[in-house]
Amino acid sequence: MPLYHFHEMQHAALAPMRLMAQTMQTMFTNPWMPFAHTNTGRSLAAGAELFERITRQYPKPPFNLPITEINGHKVAVHEEVVMQLPFCNLLHFARDGAAKTDPKVLLVAPMSGHYATLLRGTVEAMLPDHDIYITDWVNARDVPLSKGDFTFASYVDYLRSFLTFLGPNTHIMAVCQPSVPVLAAVSLMSEDKDPCRPASMVMMGGPIDTRQSPTAVNEFADTHEMSWFESKVVHTVPMSYAGRGRRVYPGFLQLSGFMSMNMDRHMNAHLHYYRHLIKGDGDSAEKHREFYDEYLSVMDLPAEFYLDTIRWVFKEHALPEGTLMIHDRRVDTKAITDVALLTVEGERDDITGAGQTIAAHSLCSSLPDDLRKHHLQPKVGHYGIFNGRRWREEILPHVRDFIRAHGARAEKQRAA
């Protein structure tokens, strides 16, 4: 039986047990039930909730960013889908009463297994000072076969379409995986003298050149043949989804890979969660739920895009080697002469090693020094680059100042 079909069958087979667990959890947390106030009752309720959460399929979470604060005043935020393509929606966070002079930022979320909501903290921190648009990638299992394939070149095409829609003086910010297609798109737009090429590009923890400080992720890709990836991790979407018959890299496989890198940490987190439930520590339990509701919510990737990425980014290093082709056209990063470049790396990043993102500067050799900057954030891992306290307090100020400065520069150049 195909793996994807087996996974769905297993989930369906556990449905009665999940229902029983939900019933037990409800019963033993009901304050009118005397047994709920005993240690045994709390233990049974905690175990039931833990089982239900472990065996659940998690839906796409909401961004849930209804308000932001601008100049000390709270303003409403409205999510608007302003452009729709088969594999991606361009989502705008429209702010009531925001200054029209705030820089327009296209935030490119990674298509790597998690939804764009993984960048909720990134969006939330940037909203007070930026007009934010984000690539909200669609789960490949929900895209009908009639919509065609989605390749690495398609990704680049989508980025160019979004930048054209947003117009001149947009800033583009890539978080992790999209750094390579972003650099490719900006290179092609620069070579074409496209007036909608961005004013600046920010690359955070991106695998521009994975030969630098290779991590376990890089070594895994490098030590397996392409035929292994095609036969072992690419599967067909079952009949129960709109994308039935589409070849994908399933999100549940990507999730298992992520979790296996830090299995002890995840096991301990769930053990602590169980103990928090028994103790009645609601705040700690809720923090666990919030994190894992996001972390365990995954999406499938189109097989063509996934295999292209493995081949061109992790095995052939096509961009730094100068051999990357988009629709039979070679990507020339030297064509970038006026799009400012900021790269950000985390000192403890175990997914994108130090040196992999800063490599973009050597590729963009035609950029003058006053249009480039690099920031290495101490004591931060991969996710800390774009989420958490250090992102908000130490990294964001560099990003904000860089975008403001080069937005003003681009405006002056166009007015001249």
Tab-separated table of C-alpha atoms in Angstrom:
chain	number	residue	atom	x	y	z
A	1	MET	CA	0.000	0.000	0.000
A	2	PRO	CA	1.364	3.491	-0.865
A	3	LEU	CA	2.679	5.342	2.184
A	4	TYR	CA	0.351	8.341	1.857
A	5	HIS	CA	-2.686	6.061	1.618
A	6	PHE	CA	-1.473	4.058	4.631
A	7	HIS	CA	-1.028	7.287	6.607
A	8	GLU	CA	-4.610	8.339	5.833
A	9	MET	CA	-5.955	4.873	6.674
A	10	GLN	CA	-4.105	4.898	9.985
A	11	HIS	CA	-5.554	8.301	10.851
A	12	ALA	CA	-9.070	7.087	10.021
A	13	ALA	CA	-8.584	3.892	12.046
A	14	LEU	CA	-7.665	5.929	15.121
A	15	ALA	CA	-10.766	8.134	14.847
A	16	PRO	CA	-12.870	6.071	17.327
A	17	MET	CA	-10.050	6.124	19.867
A	18	ARG	CA	-9.641	9.884	19.460
A	19	LEU	CA	-13.367	10.294	20.070
A	20	MET	CA	-13.100	8.183	23.217
A	21	ALA	CA	-10.129	10.251	24.379
A	22	GLN	CA	-12.045	13.494	23.783
A	23	THR	CA	-14.996	12.147	25.756
A	24	MET	CA	-12.747	11.063	28.619
A	25	GLN	CA	-10.941	14.399	28.660
A	26	THR	CA	-14.246	16.302	28.745
A	27	MET	CA	-15.645	14.093	31.496
A	28	PHE	CA	-12.605	14.294	33.763
A	29	THR	CA	-12.252	18.070	33.428
A	30	ASN	CA	-15.924	18.780	34.165
A	31	PRO	CA	-15.968	20.657	37.512
A	32	TRP	CA	-19.290	18.995	38.399
A	33	MET	CA	-17.620	15.586	38.360
A	34	PRO	CA	-16.113	14.853	41.808
A	35	PHE	CA	-13.555	12.525	40.225
A	36	ALA	CA	-12.191	15.481	38.204
A	37	HIS	CA	-10.788	17.001	41.391
A	38	THR	CA	-8.649	13.974	42.228
A	39	ASN	CA	-5.097	13.285	41.136
A	40	THR	CA	-6.276	10.152	39.298
A	41	GLY	CA	-8.936	12.109	37.422
A	42	ARG	CA	-6.468	14.805	36.389
A	43	SER	CA	-3.998	12.133	35.260
A	44	LEU	CA	-6.619	10.400	33.119
A	45	ALA	CA	-7.729	13.717	31.607
A	46	ALA	CA	-4.133	14.694	30.867
A	47	GLY	CA	-3.370	11.351	29.242
A	48	ALA	CA	-6.527	11.523	27.132
A	49	GLU	CA	-5.736	15.043	25.918
A	50	LEU	CA	-2.148	14.087	25.124
A	51	PHE	CA	-3.279	11.065	23.084
A	52	GLU	CA	-5.835	13.133	21.153
A	53	ARG	CA	-3.268	15.811	20.298
A	54	ILE	CA	-0.599	13.324	19.216
A	55	THR	CA	-2.948	11.491	16.834
A	56	ARG	CA	-4.745	14.565	15.472
A	57	GLN	CA	-4.310	16.063	11.996
A	58	TYR	CA	-3.715	19.771	12.502
A	59	PRO	CA	-5.432	22.248	10.158
A	60	LYS	CA	-3.814	25.417	8.866
A	61	PRO	CA	-3.688	27.869	11.801
A	62	PRO	CA	-4.980	31.438	11.469
A	63	PHE	CA	-2.610	34.408	11.609
A	64	ASN	CA	-4.879	35.922	14.267
A	65	LEU	CA	-3.383	39.424	14.104
A	66	PRO	CA	-6.481	41.628	14.487
A	67	ILE	CA	-4.681	44.699	15.846
A	68	THR	CA	-1.303	46.397	15.864
A	69	GLU	CA	0.067	49.512	17.527
A	70	ILE	CA	1.161	52.544	15.500
A	71	ASN	CA	2.635	55.567	17.308
A	72	GLY	CA	1.112	54.429	20.576
A	73	HIS	CA	-2.375	53.895	19.147
A	74	LYS	CA	-4.023	50.534	18.558
A	75	VAL	CA	-5.365	50.107	15.035
A	76	ALA	CA	-7.298	47.308	13.366
A	77	VAL	CA	-5.607	44.958	10.911
A	78	HIS	CA	-7.532	43.287	8.093
A	79	GLU	CA	-6.316	40.273	6.118
A	80	GLU	CA	-6.988	40.658	2.394
A	81	VAL	CA	-6.192	38.236	-0.411
A	82	VAL	CA	-5.131	40.673	-3.135
A	83	MET	CA	-3.869	38.176	-5.718
A	84	GLN	CA	-4.645	34.501	-6.238
A	85	LEU	CA	-2.585	31.936	-8.103
A	86	PRO	CA	-3.123	28.151	-8.035
A	87	PHE	CA	-0.328	27.452	-5.551
A	88	CYS	CA	-0.208	30.726	-3.626
A	89	ASN	CA	-2.343	33.581	-2.340
A	90	LEU	CA	-0.802	37.009	-1.883
A	91	LEU	CA	-2.063	38.124	1.507
A	92	HIS	CA	-2.096	41.775	2.591
A	93	PHE	CA	-2.274	42.935	6.209
A	94	ALA	CA	-4.132	46.216	5.737
A	95	ARG	CA	-3.866	48.575	8.730
A	96	ASP	CA	-6.489	51.201	9.487
A	97	GLY	CA	-5.044	54.711	9.482
A	98	ALA	CA	-1.495	53.624	8.607
A	99	ALA	CA	0.859	56.140	6.997
A	100	LYS	CA	1.009	55.808	3.232
A	101	THR	CA	4.759	56.397	3.444
A	102	ASP	CA	5.393	53.146	5.329
A	103	PRO	CA	7.610	50.876	3.199
A	104	LYS	CA	5.865	48.118	1.265
A	105	VAL	CA	7.382	44.709	2.092
A	106	LEU	CA	6.815	41.404	0.303
A	107	LEU	CA	7.551	38.774	2.948
A	108	VAL	CA	8.334	35.493	1.202
A	109	ALA	CA	7.447	32.567	3.451
A	110	PRO	CA	9.268	29.275	2.944
A	111	MET	CA	7.586	26.481	1.020
A	112	SER	CA	9.184	23.819	3.163
A	113	GLY	CA	6.425	21.959	4.949
A	114	HIS	CA	4.926	24.555	7.278
A	115	TYR	CA	2.307	27.162	6.465
A	116	ALA	CA	3.089	30.864	6.154
A	117	THR	CA	1.628	31.297	9.649
A	118	LEU	CA	4.997	30.083	10.932
A	119	LEU	CA	6.019	33.715	10.332
A	120	ARG	CA	3.251	35.113	12.534
A	121	GLY	CA	5.807	36.582	14.929
A	122	THR	CA	7.735	38.093	12.024
A	123	VAL	CA	4.620	39.783	10.655
A	124	GLU	CA	3.447	40.925	14.082
A	125	ALA	CA	6.746	42.657	14.852
A	126	MET	CA	6.932	44.387	11.459
A	127	LEU	CA	3.309	45.572	11.234
A	128	PRO	CA	3.704	48.852	13.175
A	129	ASP	CA	6.217	50.245	10.673
A	130	HIS	CA	5.660	48.365	7.403
A	131	ASP	CA	2.947	47.643	4.849
A	132	ILE	CA	3.174	43.844	4.854
A	133	TYR	CA	2.287	41.390	2.094
A	134	ILE	CA	3.064	37.680	2.496
A	135	THR	CA	3.160	34.652	0.219
A	136	ASP	CA	0.515	32.322	1.632
A	137	TRP	CA	1.428	29.027	-0.053
A	138	VAL	CA	-1.380	26.548	-0.723
A	139	ASN	CA	-1.187	22.931	0.434
A	140	ALA	CA	-0.301	21.018	-2.753
A	141	ARG	CA	-2.751	18.233	-1.901
A	142	ASP	CA	-5.566	20.776	-2.366
A	143	VAL	CA	-4.521	21.919	-5.858
A	144	PRO	CA	-6.255	19.954	-8.655
A	145	LEU	CA	-4.044	18.291	-11.259
A	146	SER	CA	-5.704	20.457	-13.900
A	147	LYS	CA	-3.787	23.465	-12.513
A	148	GLY	CA	-0.514	21.984	-13.772
A	149	ASP	CA	2.876	21.451	-12.144
A	150	PHE	CA	4.756	23.791	-9.829
A	151	THR	CA	8.529	23.834	-10.330
A	152	PHE	CA	11.419	25.924	-9.046
A	153	ALA	CA	10.993	28.094	-12.142
A	154	SER	CA	7.298	28.479	-11.267
A	155	TYR	CA	8.324	29.799	-7.855
A	156	VAL	CA	10.511	32.435	-9.512
A	157	ASP	CA	7.658	33.323	-11.879
A	158	TYR	CA	5.283	33.765	-8.932
A	159	LEU	CA	7.710	36.132	-7.196
A	160	ARG	CA	8.067	38.236	-10.337
A	161	SER	CA	4.282	38.369	-10.688
A	162	PHE	CA	3.854	39.510	-7.086
A	163	LEU	CA	6.531	42.203	-7.407
A	164	THR	CA	4.947	43.453	-10.624
A	165	PHE	CA	1.554	43.581	-8.911
A	166	LEU	CA	2.976	45.534	-5.953
A	167	GLY	CA	4.860	47.958	-8.175
A	168	PRO	CA	8.116	49.926	-7.811
A	169	ASN	CA	9.875	50.577	-4.505
A	170	THR	CA	8.736	47.326	-2.911
A	171	HIS	CA	11.142	45.589	-0.541
A	172	ILE	CA	11.398	41.799	-0.605
A	173	MET	CA	12.308	39.721	2.440
A	174	ALA	CA	13.081	36.005	2.201
A	175	VAL	CA	13.028	33.772	5.267
A	176	CYS	CA	15.228	30.680	4.832
A	177	GLN	CA	14.433	28.511	1.776
A	178	PRO	CA	13.079	31.246	-0.561
A	179	SER	CA	16.373	33.159	-0.491
A	180	VAL	CA	17.562	31.266	-3.578
A	181	PRO	CA	14.464	31.840	-5.765
A	182	VAL	CA	14.296	35.451	-4.532
A	183	LEU	CA	17.878	36.093	-5.613
A	184	ALA	CA	17.138	34.419	-8.943
A	185	ALA	CA	14.008	36.535	-9.500
A	186	VAL	CA	15.770	39.792	-8.614
A	187	SER	CA	18.697	38.871	-10.892
A	188	LEU	CA	16.389	38.323	-13.864
A	189	MET	CA	14.407	41.498	-13.152
A	190	SER	CA	17.630	43.497	-12.846
A	191	GLU	CA	18.937	42.127	-16.129
A	192	ASP	CA	15.623	43.106	-17.755
A	193	LYS	CA	15.776	46.590	-16.175
A	194	ASP	CA	12.318	45.829	-14.835
A	195	PRO	CA	10.945	48.977	-13.156
A	196	CYS	CA	9.250	46.765	-10.549
A	197	ARG	CA	12.480	45.224	-9.290
A	198	PRO	CA	12.624	45.722	-5.507
A	199	ALA	CA	14.412	48.584	-3.782
A	200	SER	CA	16.053	46.143	-1.373
A	201	MET	CA	16.171	42.460	-0.539
A	202	VAL	CA	16.616	40.943	2.907
A	203	MET	CA	17.743	37.321	3.188
A	204	MET	CA	17.477	35.605	6.547
A	205	GLY	CA	19.060	32.205	7.131
A	206	GLY	CA	18.930	31.317	3.437
A	207	PRO	CA	20.842	28.413	1.784
A	208	ILE	CA	22.513	30.502	-0.927
A	209	ASP	CA	25.650	28.330	-0.905
A	210	THR	CA	25.248	25.129	1.118
A	211	ARG	CA	28.924	24.231	0.662
A	212	GLN	CA	29.699	26.719	3.432
A	213	SER	CA	29.506	25.210	6.938
A	214	PRO	CA	27.335	22.274	5.820
A	215	THR	CA	24.759	21.129	8.368
A	216	ALA	CA	23.125	17.737	8.875
A	217	VAL	CA	20.367	18.833	6.479
A	218	ASN	CA	22.916	19.652	3.767
A	219	GLU	CA	24.883	16.449	4.283
A	220	PHE	CA	21.747	14.318	4.117
A	221	ALA	CA	20.809	15.816	0.747
A	222	ASP	CA	24.345	15.513	-0.543
A	223	THR	CA	24.793	11.845	0.407
A	224	HIS	CA	21.593	10.558	-1.224
A	225	GLU	CA	21.082	10.170	-4.957
A	226	MET	CA	18.203	11.929	-6.696
A	227	SER	CA	16.702	8.528	-7.447
A	228	TRP	CA	16.462	7.895	-3.689
A	229	PHE	CA	14.414	11.059	-3.137
A	230	GLU	CA	12.143	10.261	-6.079
A	231	SER	CA	11.429	6.724	-4.908
A	232	LYS	CA	11.392	7.161	-1.110
A	233	VAL	CA	9.841	10.539	-0.277
A	234	VAL	CA	7.664	11.448	-3.267
A	235	HIS	CA	4.125	10.065	-3.015
A	236	THR	CA	0.732	10.467	-4.666
A	237	VAL	CA	-2.152	12.382	-3.070
A	238	PRO	CA	-5.064	10.034	-2.173
A	239	MET	CA	-8.513	10.293	-3.726
A	240	SER	CA	-10.018	12.096	-0.726
A	241	TYR	CA	-8.327	15.408	-1.598
A	242	ALA	CA	-8.835	17.925	-4.416
A	243	GLY	CA	-5.274	17.296	-5.608
A	244	ARG	CA	-5.846	13.556	-6.019
A	245	GLY	CA	-3.169	11.990	-8.182
A	246	ARG	CA	-0.690	14.853	-7.722
A	247	ARG	CA	2.879	13.846	-6.823
A	248	VAL	CA	3.962	15.541	-3.603
A	249	TYR	CA	6.496	15.493	-0.825
A	250	PRO	CA	4.065	14.913	2.091
A	251	GLY	CA	4.130	17.319	4.987
A	252	PHE	CA	4.021	14.480	7.517
A	253	LEU	CA	7.364	13.213	6.177
A	254	GLN	CA	8.913	16.662	6.464
A	255	LEU	CA	7.576	16.959	10.002
A	256	SER	CA	9.078	13.613	11.004
A	257	GLY	CA	12.407	14.821	9.645
A	258	PHE	CA	12.211	18.069	11.623
A	259	MET	CA	11.290	16.286	14.839
A	260	SER	CA	13.957	13.600	14.482
A	261	MET	CA	16.635	16.311	14.601
A	262	ASN	CA	15.578	17.192	18.180
A	263	MET	CA	13.571	14.163	19.286
A	264	ASP	CA	14.661	14.336	22.939
A	265	ARG	CA	13.511	17.945	23.155
A	266	HIS	CA	10.081	17.116	21.729
A	267	MET	CA	9.650	14.068	23.974
A	268	ASN	CA	10.527	16.124	27.046
A	269	ALA	CA	8.182	18.916	25.959
A	270	HIS	CA	5.236	16.508	25.812
A	271	LEU	CA	6.203	14.938	29.136
A	272	HIS	CA	6.290	18.386	30.737
A	273	TYR	CA	2.952	19.189	29.094
A	274	TYR	CA	1.434	16.083	30.704
A	275	ARG	CA	2.771	17.155	34.094
A	276	HIS	CA	1.511	20.730	33.657
A	277	LEU	CA	-1.985	19.388	32.962
A	278	ILE	CA	-1.946	17.261	36.111
A	279	LYS	CA	-0.718	20.191	38.215
A	280	GLY	CA	-3.291	22.514	36.697
A	281	ASP	CA	-0.602	24.833	35.318
A	282	GLY	CA	-2.835	26.297	32.624
A	283	ASP	CA	-0.422	28.988	31.397
A	284	SER	CA	2.418	26.559	30.678
A	285	ALA	CA	0.030	24.072	29.064
A	286	GLU	CA	-1.428	26.794	26.823
A	287	LYS	CA	2.040	27.854	25.655
A	288	HIS	CA	2.708	24.237	24.691
A	289	ARG	CA	-0.576	24.068	22.766
A	290	GLU	CA	0.114	27.301	20.905
A	291	PHE	CA	3.581	26.194	19.824
A	292	TYR	CA	2.637	22.673	18.749
A	293	ASP	CA	-0.620	23.707	17.077
A	294	GLU	CA	1.648	25.630	14.689
A	295	TYR	CA	4.582	23.234	14.583
A	296	LEU	CA	2.473	20.132	13.890
A	297	SER	CA	0.419	21.841	11.182
A	298	VAL	CA	2.105	20.898	7.908
A	299	MET	CA	1.444	21.076	4.179
A	300	ASP	CA	2.507	19.002	1.180
A	301	LEU	CA	5.031	20.326	-1.341
A	302	PRO	CA	4.716	19.833	-5.112
A	303	ALA	CA	7.140	17.047	-6.027
A	304	GLU	CA	8.597	18.974	-8.984
A	305	PHE	CA	9.532	21.951	-6.818
A	306	TYR	CA	10.918	19.764	-4.041
A	307	LEU	CA	13.124	17.726	-6.385
A	308	ASP	CA	14.312	20.851	-8.223
A	309	THR	CA	15.326	22.373	-4.891
A	310	ILE	CA	17.213	19.267	-3.791
A	311	ARG	CA	19.042	19.095	-7.121
A	312	TRP	CA	19.848	22.758	-7.761
A	313	VAL	CA	20.278	24.123	-4.229
A	314	PHE	CA	21.702	21.247	-2.204
A	315	LYS	CA	23.439	18.993	-4.719
A	316	GLU	CA	24.541	21.002	-7.759
A	317	HIS	CA	24.833	24.388	-5.984
A	318	ALA	CA	23.606	25.869	-9.246
A	319	LEU	CA	23.258	29.492	-8.103
A	320	PRO	CA	26.803	29.972	-6.709
A	321	GLU	CA	28.195	27.901	-9.587
A	322	GLY	CA	26.483	30.191	-12.087
A	323	THR	CA	24.618	27.321	-13.766
A	324	LEU	CA	21.052	27.964	-12.548
A	325	MET	CA	18.651	28.081	-15.498
A	326	ILE	CA	15.117	29.497	-15.390
A	327	HIS	CA	13.160	28.714	-18.568
A	328	ASP	CA	16.400	28.111	-20.518
A	329	ARG	CA	17.808	31.413	-19.291
A	330	ARG	CA	20.916	31.519	-17.105
A	331	VAL	CA	20.603	33.473	-13.877
A	332	ASP	CA	23.325	36.135	-13.679
A	333	THR	CA	23.553	37.570	-10.162
A	334	LYS	CA	26.095	40.140	-11.377
A	335	ALA	CA	23.196	41.887	-13.114
A	336	ILE	CA	22.075	43.250	-9.728
A	337	THR	CA	23.500	46.763	-9.451
A	338	ASP	CA	20.958	48.838	-7.522
A	339	VAL	CA	18.935	46.475	-5.289
A	340	ALA	CA	20.333	46.814	-1.777
A	341	LEU	CA	21.182	43.546	-0.009
A	342	LEU	CA	20.956	42.711	3.695
A	343	THR	CA	21.841	39.205	4.869
A	344	VAL	CA	21.120	37.879	8.366
A	345	GLU	CA	22.555	34.730	9.945
A	346	GLY	CA	22.218	33.094	13.356
A	347	GLU	CA	25.354	32.009	15.172
A	348	ARG	CA	23.742	28.732	16.307
A	349	ASP	CA	21.746	27.964	13.160
A	350	ASP	CA	21.801	24.170	12.721
A	351	ILE	CA	19.737	24.209	9.504
A	352	THR	CA	21.439	26.910	7.441
A	353	GLY	CA	25.071	27.057	8.551
A	354	ALA	CA	27.039	30.261	9.063
A	355	GLY	CA	28.401	31.521	5.752
A	356	GLN	CA	25.621	30.116	3.577
A	357	THR	CA	23.585	33.343	3.475
A	358	ILE	CA	26.419	35.874	3.448
A	359	ALA	CA	27.581	34.118	0.277
A	360	ALA	CA	24.973	36.228	-1.541
A	361	HIS	CA	27.306	39.220	-1.248
A	362	SER	CA	30.070	37.568	-3.239
A	363	LEU	CA	27.542	36.569	-5.907
A	364	CYS	CA	26.184	40.126	-6.164
A	365	SER	CA	29.625	41.474	-7.030
A	366	SER	CA	28.273	44.448	-8.997
A	367	LEU	CA	26.636	45.955	-5.920
A	368	PRO	CA	28.529	48.909	-4.402
A	369	ASP	CA	29.501	48.643	-0.738
A	370	ASP	CA	26.956	51.234	0.371
A	371	LEU	CA	24.151	48.957	-0.848
A	372	ARG	CA	25.137	45.913	1.174
A	373	LYS	CA	25.137	44.887	4.827
A	374	HIS	CA	25.506	41.666	6.822
A	375	HIS	CA	24.338	40.938	10.358
A	376	LEU	CA	25.408	37.884	12.388
A	377	GLN	CA	23.183	37.471	15.429
A	378	PRO	CA	24.976	35.874	18.416
A	379	LYS	CA	23.396	33.054	20.433
A	380	VAL	CA	20.509	32.505	18.022
A	381	GLY	CA	19.437	29.387	16.138
A	382	HIS	CA	17.469	29.106	12.922
A	383	TYR	CA	14.014	30.051	14.209
A	384	GLY	CA	15.394	32.780	16.455
A	385	ILE	CA	16.400	34.739	13.360
A	386	PHE	CA	12.783	35.601	12.591
A	387	ASN	CA	10.858	34.846	15.802
A	388	GLY	CA	11.196	35.628	19.473
A	389	ARG	CA	12.748	38.310	21.645
A	390	ARG	CA	16.106	38.587	19.880
A	391	TRP	CA	14.336	38.966	16.541
A	392	ARG	CA	12.161	41.775	17.890
A	393	GLU	CA	14.786	43.586	19.934
A	394	GLU	CA	18.084	42.985	18.128
A	395	ILE	CA	17.503	41.878	14.519
A	396	LEU	CA	14.397	43.828	13.503
A	397	PRO	CA	16.009	47.255	14.134
A	398	HIS	CA	18.683	46.414	11.537
A	399	VAL	CA	16.036	45.263	9.055
A	400	ARG	CA	13.795	48.280	9.675
A	401	ASP	CA	16.603	50.830	9.306
A	402	PHE	CA	17.971	49.131	6.188
A	403	ILE	CA	14.574	49.083	4.475
A	404	ARG	CA	13.854	52.718	5.382
A	405	ALA	CA	17.226	53.950	4.175
A	406	HIS	CA	17.111	52.201	0.824
A	407	GLY	CA	13.465	52.973	0.234
A	408	ALA	CA	14.310	56.667	0.468
A	409	ARG	CA	17.310	56.147	-1.832
A	410	ALA	CA	15.200	54.415	-4.457
A	411	GLU	CA	12.616	57.214	-4.334
A	412	LYS	CA	15.296	59.841	-4.940
A	413	GLN	CA	16.762	57.867	-7.836
A	414	ARG	CA	13.378	57.607	-9.541
A	415	ALA	CA	12.656	61.298	-9.005
A	416	ALA	CA	16.026	62.326	-10.491
